[in-house]
Tab-separated table of N, CA and C in Angstrom:
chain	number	residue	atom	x	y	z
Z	1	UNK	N	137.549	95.332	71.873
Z	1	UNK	CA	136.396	95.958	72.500
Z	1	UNK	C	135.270	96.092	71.484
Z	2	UNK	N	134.265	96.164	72.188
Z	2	UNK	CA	132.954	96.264	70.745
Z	2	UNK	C	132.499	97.559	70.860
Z	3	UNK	N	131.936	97.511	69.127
Z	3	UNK	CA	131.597	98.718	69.384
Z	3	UNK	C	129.904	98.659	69.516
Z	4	UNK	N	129.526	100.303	69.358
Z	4	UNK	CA	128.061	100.540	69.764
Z	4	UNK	C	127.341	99.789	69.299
Z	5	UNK	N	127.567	99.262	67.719
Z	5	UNK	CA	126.712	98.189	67.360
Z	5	UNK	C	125.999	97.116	67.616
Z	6	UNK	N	127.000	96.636	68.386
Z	6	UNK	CA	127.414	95.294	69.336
Z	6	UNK	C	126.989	95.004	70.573
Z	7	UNK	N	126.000	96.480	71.186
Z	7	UNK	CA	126.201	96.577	72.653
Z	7	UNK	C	124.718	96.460	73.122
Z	8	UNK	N	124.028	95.045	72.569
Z	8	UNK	CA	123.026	94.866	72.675
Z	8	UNK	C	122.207	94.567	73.621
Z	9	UNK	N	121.420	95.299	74.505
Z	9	UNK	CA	120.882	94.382	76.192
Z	9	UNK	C	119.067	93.765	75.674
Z	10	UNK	N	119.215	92.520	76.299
Z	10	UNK	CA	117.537	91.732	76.285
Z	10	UNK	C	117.091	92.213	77.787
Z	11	UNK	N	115.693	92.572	77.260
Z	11	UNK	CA	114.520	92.264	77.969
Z	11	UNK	C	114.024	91.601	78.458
Z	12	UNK	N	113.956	90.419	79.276
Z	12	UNK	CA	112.507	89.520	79.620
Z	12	UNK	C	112.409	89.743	81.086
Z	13	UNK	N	111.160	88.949	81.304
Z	13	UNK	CA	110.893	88.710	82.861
Z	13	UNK	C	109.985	87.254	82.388
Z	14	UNK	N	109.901	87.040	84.190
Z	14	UNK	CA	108.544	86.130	83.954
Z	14	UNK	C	108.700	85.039	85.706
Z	15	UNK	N	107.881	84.817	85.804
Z	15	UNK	CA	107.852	83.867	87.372
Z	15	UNK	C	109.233	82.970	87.834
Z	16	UNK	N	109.697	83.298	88.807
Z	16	UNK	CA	110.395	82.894	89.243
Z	16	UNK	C	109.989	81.967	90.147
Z	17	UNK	N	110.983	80.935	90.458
Z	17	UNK	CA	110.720	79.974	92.044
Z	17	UNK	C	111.376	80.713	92.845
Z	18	UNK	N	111.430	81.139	92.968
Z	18	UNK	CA	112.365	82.205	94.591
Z	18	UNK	C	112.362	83.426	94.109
Z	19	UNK	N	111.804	84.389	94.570
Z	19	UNK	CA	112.190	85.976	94.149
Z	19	UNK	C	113.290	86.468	94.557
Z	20	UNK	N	114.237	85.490	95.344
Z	20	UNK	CA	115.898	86.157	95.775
Z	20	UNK	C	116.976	85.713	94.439
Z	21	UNK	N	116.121	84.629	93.596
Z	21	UNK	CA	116.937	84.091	92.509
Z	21	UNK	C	116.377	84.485	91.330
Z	22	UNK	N	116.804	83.914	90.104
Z	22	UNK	CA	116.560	83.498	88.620
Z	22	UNK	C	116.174	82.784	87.710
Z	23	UNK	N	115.964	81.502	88.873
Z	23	UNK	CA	115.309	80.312	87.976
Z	23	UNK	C	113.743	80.656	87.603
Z	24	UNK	N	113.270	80.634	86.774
Z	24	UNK	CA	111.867	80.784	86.122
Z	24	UNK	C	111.272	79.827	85.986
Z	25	UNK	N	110.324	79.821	86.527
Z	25	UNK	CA	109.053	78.520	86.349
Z	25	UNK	C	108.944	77.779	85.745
Z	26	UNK	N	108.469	78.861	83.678
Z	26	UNK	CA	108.111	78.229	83.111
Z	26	UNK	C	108.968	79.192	82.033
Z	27	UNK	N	109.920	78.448	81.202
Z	27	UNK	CA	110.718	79.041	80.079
Z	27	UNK	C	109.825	79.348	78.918
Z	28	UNK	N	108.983	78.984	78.764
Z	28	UNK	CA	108.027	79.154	77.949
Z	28	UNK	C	106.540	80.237	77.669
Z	29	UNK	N	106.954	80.745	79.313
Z	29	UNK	CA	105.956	81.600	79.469
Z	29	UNK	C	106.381	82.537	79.881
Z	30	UNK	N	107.896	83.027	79.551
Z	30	UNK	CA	108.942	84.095	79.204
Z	30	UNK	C	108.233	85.242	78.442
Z	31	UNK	N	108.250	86.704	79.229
Z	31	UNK	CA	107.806	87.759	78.636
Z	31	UNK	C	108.923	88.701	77.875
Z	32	UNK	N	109.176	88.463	76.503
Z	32	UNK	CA	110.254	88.683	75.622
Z	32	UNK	C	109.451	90.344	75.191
Z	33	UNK	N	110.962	91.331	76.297
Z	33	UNK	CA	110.033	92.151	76.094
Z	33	UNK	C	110.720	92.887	74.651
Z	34	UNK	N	111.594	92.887	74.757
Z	34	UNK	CA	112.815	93.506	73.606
Z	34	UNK	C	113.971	93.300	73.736
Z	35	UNK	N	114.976	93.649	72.620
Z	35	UNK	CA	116.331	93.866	72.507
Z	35	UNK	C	116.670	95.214	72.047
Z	36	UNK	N	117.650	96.722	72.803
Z	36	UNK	CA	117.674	96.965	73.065
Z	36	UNK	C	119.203	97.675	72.603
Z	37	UNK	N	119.854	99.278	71.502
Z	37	UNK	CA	121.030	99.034	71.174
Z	37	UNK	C	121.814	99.888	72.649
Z	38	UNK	N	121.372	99.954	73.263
Z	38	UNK	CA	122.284	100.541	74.872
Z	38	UNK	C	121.553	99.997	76.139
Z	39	UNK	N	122.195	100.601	76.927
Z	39	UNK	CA	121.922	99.907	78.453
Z	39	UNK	C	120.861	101.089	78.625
Z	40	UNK	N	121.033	102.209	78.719
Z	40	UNK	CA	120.256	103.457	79.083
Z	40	UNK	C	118.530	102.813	78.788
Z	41	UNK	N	118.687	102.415	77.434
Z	41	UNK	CA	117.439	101.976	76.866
Z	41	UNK	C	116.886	101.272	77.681
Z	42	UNK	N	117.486	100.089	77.831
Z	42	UNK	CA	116.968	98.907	78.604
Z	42	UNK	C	116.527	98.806	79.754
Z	43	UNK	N	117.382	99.759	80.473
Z	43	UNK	CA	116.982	99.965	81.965
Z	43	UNK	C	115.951	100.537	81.949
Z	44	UNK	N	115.234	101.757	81.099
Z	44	UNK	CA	114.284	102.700	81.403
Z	44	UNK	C	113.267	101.220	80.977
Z	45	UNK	N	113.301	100.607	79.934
Z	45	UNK	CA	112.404	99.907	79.649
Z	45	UNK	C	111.945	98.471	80.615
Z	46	UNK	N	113.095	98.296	81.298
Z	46	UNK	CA	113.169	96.997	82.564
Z	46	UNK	C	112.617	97.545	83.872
Z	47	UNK	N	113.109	99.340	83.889
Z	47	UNK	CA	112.492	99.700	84.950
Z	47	UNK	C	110.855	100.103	84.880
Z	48	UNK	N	110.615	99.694	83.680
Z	48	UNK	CA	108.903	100.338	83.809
Z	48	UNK	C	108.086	99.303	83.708
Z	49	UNK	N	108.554	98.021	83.394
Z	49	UNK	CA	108.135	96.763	83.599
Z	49	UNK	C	108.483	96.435	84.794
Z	50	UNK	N	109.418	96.090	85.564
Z	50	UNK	CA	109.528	95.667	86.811
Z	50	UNK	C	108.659	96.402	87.711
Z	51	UNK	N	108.572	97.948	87.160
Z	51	UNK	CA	107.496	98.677	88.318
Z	51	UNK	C	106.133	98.390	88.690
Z	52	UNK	N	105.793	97.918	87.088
Z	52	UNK	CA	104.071	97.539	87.178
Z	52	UNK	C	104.001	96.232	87.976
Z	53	UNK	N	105.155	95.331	88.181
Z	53	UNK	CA	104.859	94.106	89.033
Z	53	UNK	C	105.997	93.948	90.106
Z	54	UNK	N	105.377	95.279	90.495
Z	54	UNK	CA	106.284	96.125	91.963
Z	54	UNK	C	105.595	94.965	93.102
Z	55	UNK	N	104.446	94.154	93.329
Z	55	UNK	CA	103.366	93.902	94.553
Z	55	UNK	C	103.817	92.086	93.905
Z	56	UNK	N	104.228	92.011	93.600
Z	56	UNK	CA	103.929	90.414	92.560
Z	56	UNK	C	105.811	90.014	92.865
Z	57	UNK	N	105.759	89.669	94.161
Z	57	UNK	CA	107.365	88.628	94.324
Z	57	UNK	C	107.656	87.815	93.545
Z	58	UNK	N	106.811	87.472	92.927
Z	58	UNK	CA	107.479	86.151	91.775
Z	58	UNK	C	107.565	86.418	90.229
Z	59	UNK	N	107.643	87.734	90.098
Z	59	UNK	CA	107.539	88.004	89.102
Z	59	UNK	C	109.158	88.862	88.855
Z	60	UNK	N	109.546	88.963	87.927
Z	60	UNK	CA	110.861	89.209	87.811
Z	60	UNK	C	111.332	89.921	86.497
Z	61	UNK	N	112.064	90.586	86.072
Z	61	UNK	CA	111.958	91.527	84.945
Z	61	UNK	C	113.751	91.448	85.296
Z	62	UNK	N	114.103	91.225	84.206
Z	62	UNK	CA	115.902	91.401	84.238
Z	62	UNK	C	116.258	91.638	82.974
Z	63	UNK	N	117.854	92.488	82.876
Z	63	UNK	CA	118.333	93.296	81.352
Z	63	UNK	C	119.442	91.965	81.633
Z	64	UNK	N	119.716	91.129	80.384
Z	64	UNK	CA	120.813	90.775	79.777
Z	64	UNK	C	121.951	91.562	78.759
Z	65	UNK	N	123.096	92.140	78.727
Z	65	UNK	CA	123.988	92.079	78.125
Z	65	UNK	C	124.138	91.068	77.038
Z	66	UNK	N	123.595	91.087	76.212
Z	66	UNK	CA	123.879	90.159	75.160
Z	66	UNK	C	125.080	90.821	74.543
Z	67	UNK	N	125.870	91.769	74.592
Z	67	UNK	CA	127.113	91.876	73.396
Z	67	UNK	C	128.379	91.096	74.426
Z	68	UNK	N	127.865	91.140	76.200
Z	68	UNK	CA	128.787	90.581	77.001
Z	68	UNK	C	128.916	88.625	76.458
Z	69	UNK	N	127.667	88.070	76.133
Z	69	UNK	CA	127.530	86.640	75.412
Z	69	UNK	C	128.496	86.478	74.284
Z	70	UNK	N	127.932	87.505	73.240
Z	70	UNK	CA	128.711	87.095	72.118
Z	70	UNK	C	130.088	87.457	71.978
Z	71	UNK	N	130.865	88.200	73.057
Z	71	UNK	CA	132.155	88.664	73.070
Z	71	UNK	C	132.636	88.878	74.177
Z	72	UNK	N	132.815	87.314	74.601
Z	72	UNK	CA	133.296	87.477	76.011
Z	72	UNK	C	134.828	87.861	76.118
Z	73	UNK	N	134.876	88.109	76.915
Z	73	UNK	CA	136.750	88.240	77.614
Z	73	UNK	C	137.280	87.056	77.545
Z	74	UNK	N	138.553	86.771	76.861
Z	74	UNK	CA	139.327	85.971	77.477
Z	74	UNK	C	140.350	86.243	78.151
Z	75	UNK	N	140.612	85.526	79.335
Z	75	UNK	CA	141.601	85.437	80.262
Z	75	UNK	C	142.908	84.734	79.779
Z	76	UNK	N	143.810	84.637	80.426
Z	76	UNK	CA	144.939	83.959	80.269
Z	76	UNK	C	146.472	84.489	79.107
Protein backbone atom coordinates (compact mmCIF):
# COMPACT_ATOMS: atom_id res chain seq x y z
CA UNK A 1 0.00 0.00 0.00
CA UNK A 2 1.42 3.58 -0.45
CA UNK A 3 1.93 5.82 1.65
CA UNK A 4 0.86 9.66 1.97
CA UNK A 5 3.79 10.53 0.02
CA UNK A 6 2.80 8.67 -2.86
CA UNK A 7 -0.80 9.73 -3.00
CA UNK A 8 -0.46 12.16 -5.64
CA UNK A 9 -3.77 13.51 -7.75
CA UNK A 10 -3.23 15.79 -11.31
CA UNK A 11 -5.13 18.55 -12.32
CA UNK A 12 -5.99 19.33 -15.92
CA UNK A 13 -8.91 20.11 -18.06
CA UNK A 14 -9.30 21.34 -21.49
CA UNK A 15 -11.91 20.78 -24.66
CA UNK A 16 -13.29 17.82 -25.16
CA UNK A 17 -15.08 16.18 -28.41
CA UNK A 18 -18.10 14.98 -26.51
CA UNK A 19 -18.80 16.40 -23.06
CA UNK A 20 -20.24 12.75 -22.04
CA UNK A 21 -16.46 11.59 -22.68
CA UNK A 22 -12.59 12.32 -22.32
CA UNK A 23 -11.09 12.58 -25.45
CA UNK A 24 -9.62 16.22 -25.73
CA UNK A 25 -9.29 18.11 -28.80
CA UNK A 26 -6.16 19.36 -28.53
CA UNK A 27 -3.39 17.62 -26.10
CA UNK A 28 -1.52 20.48 -26.36
CA UNK A 29 -3.79 22.98 -25.28
CA UNK A 30 -4.14 21.01 -21.93
CA UNK A 31 -4.74 23.32 -18.87
CA UNK A 32 -2.03 21.75 -16.40
CA UNK A 33 -3.52 22.99 -13.48
CA UNK A 34 -1.42 21.17 -10.64
CA UNK A 35 -0.32 18.15 -8.81
CA UNK A 36 -1.71 17.79 -5.70
CA UNK A 37 -0.36 15.57 -2.18
CA UNK A 38 -4.28 14.34 -1.37
CA UNK A 39 -7.52 13.96 -3.01
CA UNK A 40 -9.26 16.56 -0.55
CA UNK A 41 -6.83 19.05 -2.27
CA UNK A 42 -7.60 18.27 -5.66
CA UNK A 43 -11.12 18.10 -5.59
CA UNK A 44 -11.52 21.58 -3.91
CA UNK A 45 -9.11 22.71 -6.61
CA UNK A 46 -10.98 20.65 -9.74
CA UNK A 47 -14.09 21.80 -8.16
CA UNK A 48 -13.36 25.53 -8.53
CA UNK A 49 -12.14 25.15 -11.96
CA UNK A 50 -14.81 23.03 -13.31
CA UNK A 51 -17.23 25.67 -11.70
CA UNK A 52 -15.97 28.68 -13.60
CA UNK A 53 -16.68 26.59 -16.91
CA UNK A 54 -20.01 25.47 -15.38
CA UNK A 55 -21.95 27.13 -19.07
CA UNK A 56 -18.99 25.78 -21.49
CA UNK A 57 -19.98 21.74 -22.38
CA UNK A 58 -16.81 21.22 -23.90
CA UNK A 59 -14.81 22.13 -21.50
CA UNK A 60 -13.78 19.59 -18.93
CA UNK A 61 -11.69 19.71 -15.71
CA UNK A 62 -10.79 16.07 -14.27
CA UNK A 63 -8.49 14.81 -10.97
CA UNK A 64 -6.12 11.92 -11.97
CA UNK A 65 -4.79 9.59 -9.26
CA UNK A 66 -1.39 9.51 -10.24
CA UNK A 67 -0.07 7.28 -7.12
CA UNK A 68 -3.05 4.78 -8.66
CA UNK A 69 -0.42 4.94 -12.22
CA UNK A 70 2.64 4.45 -10.53
CA UNK A 71 1.43 1.58 -8.18
CA UNK A 72 -0.97 -0.29 -9.64
CA UNK A 73 -2.57 -3.52 -8.18
CA UNK A 74 -1.64 -6.63 -9.30
CA UNK A 75 -4.03 -9.33 -9.73
CA UNK A 76 -3.45 -12.93 -9.91
Amino acid sequence: MADSTSKMHLVFGGRVKDPRGLEFQDLSALHLVGVYPDYATAEKVWRAHAQRTVDDAEMKYVVVHMHRLLEPKIDG
